[in-house]
Short mmCIF file of C-alpha atoms in Angstrom, two decimals:
data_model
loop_
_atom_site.label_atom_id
_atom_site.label_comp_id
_atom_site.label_asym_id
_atom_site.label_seq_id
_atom_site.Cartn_x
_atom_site.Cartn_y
_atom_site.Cartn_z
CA UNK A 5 103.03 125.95 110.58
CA UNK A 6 101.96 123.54 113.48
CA UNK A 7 100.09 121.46 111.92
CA UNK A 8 100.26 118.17 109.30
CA UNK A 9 100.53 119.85 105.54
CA UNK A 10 100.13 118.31 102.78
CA UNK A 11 100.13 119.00 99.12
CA UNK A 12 99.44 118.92 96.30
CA UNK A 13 95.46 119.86 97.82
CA UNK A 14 93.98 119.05 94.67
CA UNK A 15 95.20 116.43 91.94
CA UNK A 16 93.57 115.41 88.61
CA UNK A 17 95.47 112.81 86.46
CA UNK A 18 94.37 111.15 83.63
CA UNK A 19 94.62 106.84 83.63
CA UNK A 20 97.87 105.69 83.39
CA UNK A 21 99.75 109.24 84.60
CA UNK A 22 101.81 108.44 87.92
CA UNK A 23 101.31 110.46 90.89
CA UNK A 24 103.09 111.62 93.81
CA UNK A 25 101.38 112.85 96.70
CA UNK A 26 103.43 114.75 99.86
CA UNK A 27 103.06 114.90 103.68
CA UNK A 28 104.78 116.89 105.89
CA UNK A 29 104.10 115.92 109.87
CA UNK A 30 104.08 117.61 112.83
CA UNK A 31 107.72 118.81 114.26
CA UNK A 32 109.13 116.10 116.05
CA UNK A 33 106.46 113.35 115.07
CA UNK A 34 107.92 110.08 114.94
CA UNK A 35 105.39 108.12 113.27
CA UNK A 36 103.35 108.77 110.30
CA UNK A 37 100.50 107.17 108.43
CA UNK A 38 98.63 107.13 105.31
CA UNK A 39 95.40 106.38 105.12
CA UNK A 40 92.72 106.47 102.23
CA UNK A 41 88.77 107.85 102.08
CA UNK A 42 86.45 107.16 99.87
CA UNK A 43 83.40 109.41 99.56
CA UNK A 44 80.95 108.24 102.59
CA UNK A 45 83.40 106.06 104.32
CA UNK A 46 85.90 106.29 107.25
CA UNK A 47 89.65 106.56 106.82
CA UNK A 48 91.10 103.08 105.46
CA UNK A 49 94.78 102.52 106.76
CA UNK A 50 97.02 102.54 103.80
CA UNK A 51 100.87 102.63 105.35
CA UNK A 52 102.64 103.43 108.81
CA UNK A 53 106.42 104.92 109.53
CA UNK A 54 108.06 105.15 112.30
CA UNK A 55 110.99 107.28 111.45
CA UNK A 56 112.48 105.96 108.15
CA UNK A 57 111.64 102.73 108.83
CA UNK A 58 107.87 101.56 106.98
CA UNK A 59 106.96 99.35 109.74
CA UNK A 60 103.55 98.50 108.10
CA UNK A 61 102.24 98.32 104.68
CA UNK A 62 98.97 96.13 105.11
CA UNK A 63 96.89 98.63 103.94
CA UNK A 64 98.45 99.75 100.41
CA UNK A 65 95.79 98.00 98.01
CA UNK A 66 98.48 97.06 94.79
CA UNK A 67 101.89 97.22 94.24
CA UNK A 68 101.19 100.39 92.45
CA UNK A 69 100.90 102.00 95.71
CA UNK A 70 104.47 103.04 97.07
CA UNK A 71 105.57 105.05 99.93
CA UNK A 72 109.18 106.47 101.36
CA UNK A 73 109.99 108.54 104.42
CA UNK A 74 114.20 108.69 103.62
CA UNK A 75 115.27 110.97 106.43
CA UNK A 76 112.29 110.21 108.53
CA UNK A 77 110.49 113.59 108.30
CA UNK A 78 108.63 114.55 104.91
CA UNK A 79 106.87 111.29 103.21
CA UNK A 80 105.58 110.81 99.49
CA UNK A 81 103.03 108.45 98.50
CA UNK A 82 103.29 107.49 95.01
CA UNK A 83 100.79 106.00 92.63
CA UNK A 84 101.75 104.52 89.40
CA UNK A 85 99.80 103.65 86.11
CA UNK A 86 96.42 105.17 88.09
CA UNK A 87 93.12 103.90 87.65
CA UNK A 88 89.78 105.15 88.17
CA UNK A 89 89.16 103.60 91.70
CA UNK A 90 92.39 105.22 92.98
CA UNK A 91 90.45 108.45 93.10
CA UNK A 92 89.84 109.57 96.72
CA UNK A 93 90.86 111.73 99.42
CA UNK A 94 94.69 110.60 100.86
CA UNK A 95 94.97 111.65 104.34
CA UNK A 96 98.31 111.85 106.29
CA UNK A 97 98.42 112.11 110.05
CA UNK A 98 101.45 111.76 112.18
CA UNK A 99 101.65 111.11 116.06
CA UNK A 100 104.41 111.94 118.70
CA UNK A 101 105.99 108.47 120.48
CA UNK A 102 105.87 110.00 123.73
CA UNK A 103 101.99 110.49 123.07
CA UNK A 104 100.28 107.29 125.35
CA UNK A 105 97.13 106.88 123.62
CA UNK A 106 98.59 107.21 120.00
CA UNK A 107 96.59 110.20 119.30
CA UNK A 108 97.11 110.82 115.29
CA UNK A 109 96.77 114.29 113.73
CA UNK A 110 95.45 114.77 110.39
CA UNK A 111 96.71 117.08 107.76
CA UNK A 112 94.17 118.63 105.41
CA UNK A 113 94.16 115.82 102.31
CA UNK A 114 95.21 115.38 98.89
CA UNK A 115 91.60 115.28 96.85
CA UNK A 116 93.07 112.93 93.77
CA UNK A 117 90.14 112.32 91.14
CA UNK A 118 91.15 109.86 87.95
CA UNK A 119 89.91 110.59 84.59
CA UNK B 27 81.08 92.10 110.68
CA UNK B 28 83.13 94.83 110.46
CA UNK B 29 85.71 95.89 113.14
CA UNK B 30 84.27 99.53 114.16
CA UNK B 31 80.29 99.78 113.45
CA UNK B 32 78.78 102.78 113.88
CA UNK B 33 75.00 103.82 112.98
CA UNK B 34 75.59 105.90 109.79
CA UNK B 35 72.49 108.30 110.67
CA UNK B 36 71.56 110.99 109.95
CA UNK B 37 71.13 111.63 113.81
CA UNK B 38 69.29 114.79 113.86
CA UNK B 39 69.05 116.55 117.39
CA UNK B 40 67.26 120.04 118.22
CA UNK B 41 69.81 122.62 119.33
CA UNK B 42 70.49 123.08 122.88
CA UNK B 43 69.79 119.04 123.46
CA UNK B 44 72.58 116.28 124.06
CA UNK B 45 73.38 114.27 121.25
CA UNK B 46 74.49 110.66 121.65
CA UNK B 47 76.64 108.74 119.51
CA UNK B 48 77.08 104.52 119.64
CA UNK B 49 80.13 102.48 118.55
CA UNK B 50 80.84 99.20 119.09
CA UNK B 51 84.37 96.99 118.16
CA UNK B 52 84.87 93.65 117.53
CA UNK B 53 88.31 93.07 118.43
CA UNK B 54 89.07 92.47 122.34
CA UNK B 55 92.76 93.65 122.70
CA UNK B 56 91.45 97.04 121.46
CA UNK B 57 93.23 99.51 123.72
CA UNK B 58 93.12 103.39 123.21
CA UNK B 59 89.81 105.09 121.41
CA UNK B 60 89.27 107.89 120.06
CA UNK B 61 86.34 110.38 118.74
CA UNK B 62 87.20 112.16 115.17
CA UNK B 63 84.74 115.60 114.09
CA UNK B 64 84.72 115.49 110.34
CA UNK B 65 83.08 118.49 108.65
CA UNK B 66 82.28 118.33 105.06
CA UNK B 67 85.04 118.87 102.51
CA UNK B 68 87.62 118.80 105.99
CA UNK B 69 90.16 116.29 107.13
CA UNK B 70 89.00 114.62 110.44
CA UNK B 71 89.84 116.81 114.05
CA UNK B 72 90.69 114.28 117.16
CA UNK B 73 88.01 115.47 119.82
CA UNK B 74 88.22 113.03 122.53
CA UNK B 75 90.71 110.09 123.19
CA UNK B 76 90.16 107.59 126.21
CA UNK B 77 91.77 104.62 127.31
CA UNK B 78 90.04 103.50 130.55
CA UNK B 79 86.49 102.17 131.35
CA UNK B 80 84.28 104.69 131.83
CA UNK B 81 83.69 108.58 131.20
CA UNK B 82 85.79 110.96 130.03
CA UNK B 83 84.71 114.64 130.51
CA UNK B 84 85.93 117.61 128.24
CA UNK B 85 83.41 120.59 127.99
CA UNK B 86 80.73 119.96 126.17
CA UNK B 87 81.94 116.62 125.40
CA UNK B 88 81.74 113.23 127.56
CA UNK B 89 83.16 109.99 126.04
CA UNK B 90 82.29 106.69 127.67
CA UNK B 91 83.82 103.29 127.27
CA UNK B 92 82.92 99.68 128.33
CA UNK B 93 85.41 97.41 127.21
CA UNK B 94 83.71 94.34 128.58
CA UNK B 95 80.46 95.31 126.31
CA UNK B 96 82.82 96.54 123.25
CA UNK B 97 80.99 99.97 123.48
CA UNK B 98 81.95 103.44 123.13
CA UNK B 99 80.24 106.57 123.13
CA UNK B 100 80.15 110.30 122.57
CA UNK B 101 77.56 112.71 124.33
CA UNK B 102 77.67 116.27 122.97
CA UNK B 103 75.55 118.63 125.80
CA UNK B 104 73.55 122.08 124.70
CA UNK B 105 74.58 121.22 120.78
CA UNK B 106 75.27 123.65 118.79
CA UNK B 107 74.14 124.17 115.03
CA UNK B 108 78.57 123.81 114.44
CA UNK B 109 78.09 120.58 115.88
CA UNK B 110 76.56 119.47 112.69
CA UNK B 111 79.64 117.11 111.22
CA UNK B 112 80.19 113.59 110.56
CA UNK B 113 81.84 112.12 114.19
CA UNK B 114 84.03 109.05 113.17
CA UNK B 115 84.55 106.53 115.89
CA UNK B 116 88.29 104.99 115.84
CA UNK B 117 90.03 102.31 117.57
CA UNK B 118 93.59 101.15 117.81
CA UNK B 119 94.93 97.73 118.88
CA UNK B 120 98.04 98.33 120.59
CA UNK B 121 98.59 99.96 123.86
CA UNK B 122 101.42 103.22 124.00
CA UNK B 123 103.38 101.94 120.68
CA UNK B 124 101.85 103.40 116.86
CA UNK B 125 100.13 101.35 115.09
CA UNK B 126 97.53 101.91 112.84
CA UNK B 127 93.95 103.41 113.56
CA UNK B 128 90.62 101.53 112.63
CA UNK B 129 87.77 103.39 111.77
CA UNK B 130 84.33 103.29 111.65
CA UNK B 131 82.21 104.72 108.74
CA UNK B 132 81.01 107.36 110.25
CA UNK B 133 77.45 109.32 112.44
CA UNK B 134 76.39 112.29 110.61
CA UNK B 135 74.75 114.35 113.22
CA UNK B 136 72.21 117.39 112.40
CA UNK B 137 71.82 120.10 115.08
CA UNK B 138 68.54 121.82 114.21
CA UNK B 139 67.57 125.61 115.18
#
């Protein structure tokens, strides 16, 4: 497709399971993000790539939070030992270089809910 | 003070009026801004992007920016009962490189019949 996809849509783990969440961007995207929203809020950066390289990681809230982009394409976010306040919707966008304003493009979510 | 306010609402609007949504940013090297249409249960949709002081047209759409008052806006003319969403306003700090986007916490907006 043309679009950001993600998957899986929908993920319930119970407290302590590890989870890995998957983005794949646009064709051709250089730069990919990860962002995090809570239930009433706006997206909250979590991680940025450009390429392989994970140029910023100000956003990931513990070190339980852990992302990878290896051959600069498809990205996995991965949570370990998750807690309750992990559970949210994980959004990835990705945005072409060439693009001046930095317009980002969403994919559709991972809804992750922690028993 | 957070770095993207925006009036939560709800911002209820009869159809076929324009609806206007308010954002303001704290941080002065903001550079490119953009307009996000969440709908309930969706991932957020990029409806207007602008980068230079003052209006931005496209269709029903008009975005507006004053960087020396820290103020953006979104006008929405004839609404539409789909126009009912949440409209996130976003900002990011760096000019033509990626960096990360800062958002506000969203407008819901009602269009009623």
């Amino acid at each position: 497709g043309a679009g950001v996809s993600q998957s899986p849509r929908y993920k319930v783990a119970k407290r302590g399971q590890d989870v890995a969440l998957r983005c794949d961007p646009i064709s051709g995207h250089v730069s990919l993000f990860w962002y995090q929203q809570a239930l009433g809020q706006g997206p909250e950066f979590l991680t940025y790539f450009q390429n392989e390289a994970q140029l910023d990681k100000s956003g990931l809230p513990s070190d339980r939070f852990f992302a990878e982009r290896p051959e600069g394409s498809v990205s996995t976010l991965k949570i370990q030992r998750t807690q309750q306040e992990d559970s949210a919707v994980y959004l990835c966008a990705s945005s072409s270089y060439r693009s001046s304003y930095n317009e980002q493009f969403f994919g559709p979510g991972t809804r992750l809910t922690v028993l | 003070q957070k770095e993207v306010e925006q009036n939560s609402g709800p911002l209820s609007v009869p159809e076929g009026a324009i609806a206007s949504l308010n954002c303001t940013y704290s941080d002065r090297v903001s550079q490119s801004f953009f307009w996000y249409r969440q709908y309930s249960g969706k991932s957020p949709e990029l409806i207007m992007s602008i980068y230079s002081n003052g209006d931005k047209e496209d269709g029903r759409f008009t975005a507006q920016l004053n960087k020396a008052s820290q103020y953006v806006s979104l006008l929405i003319r004839d609404s539409q009962p789909s126009d009912s969403a949440t409209y996130l306003c976003a900002v990011n700090k760096q000019d033509s490189s990626a960096s990360k986007i800062i958002f506000g916490s969203g407008t819901r907006l009602s269009i009623r019949p």
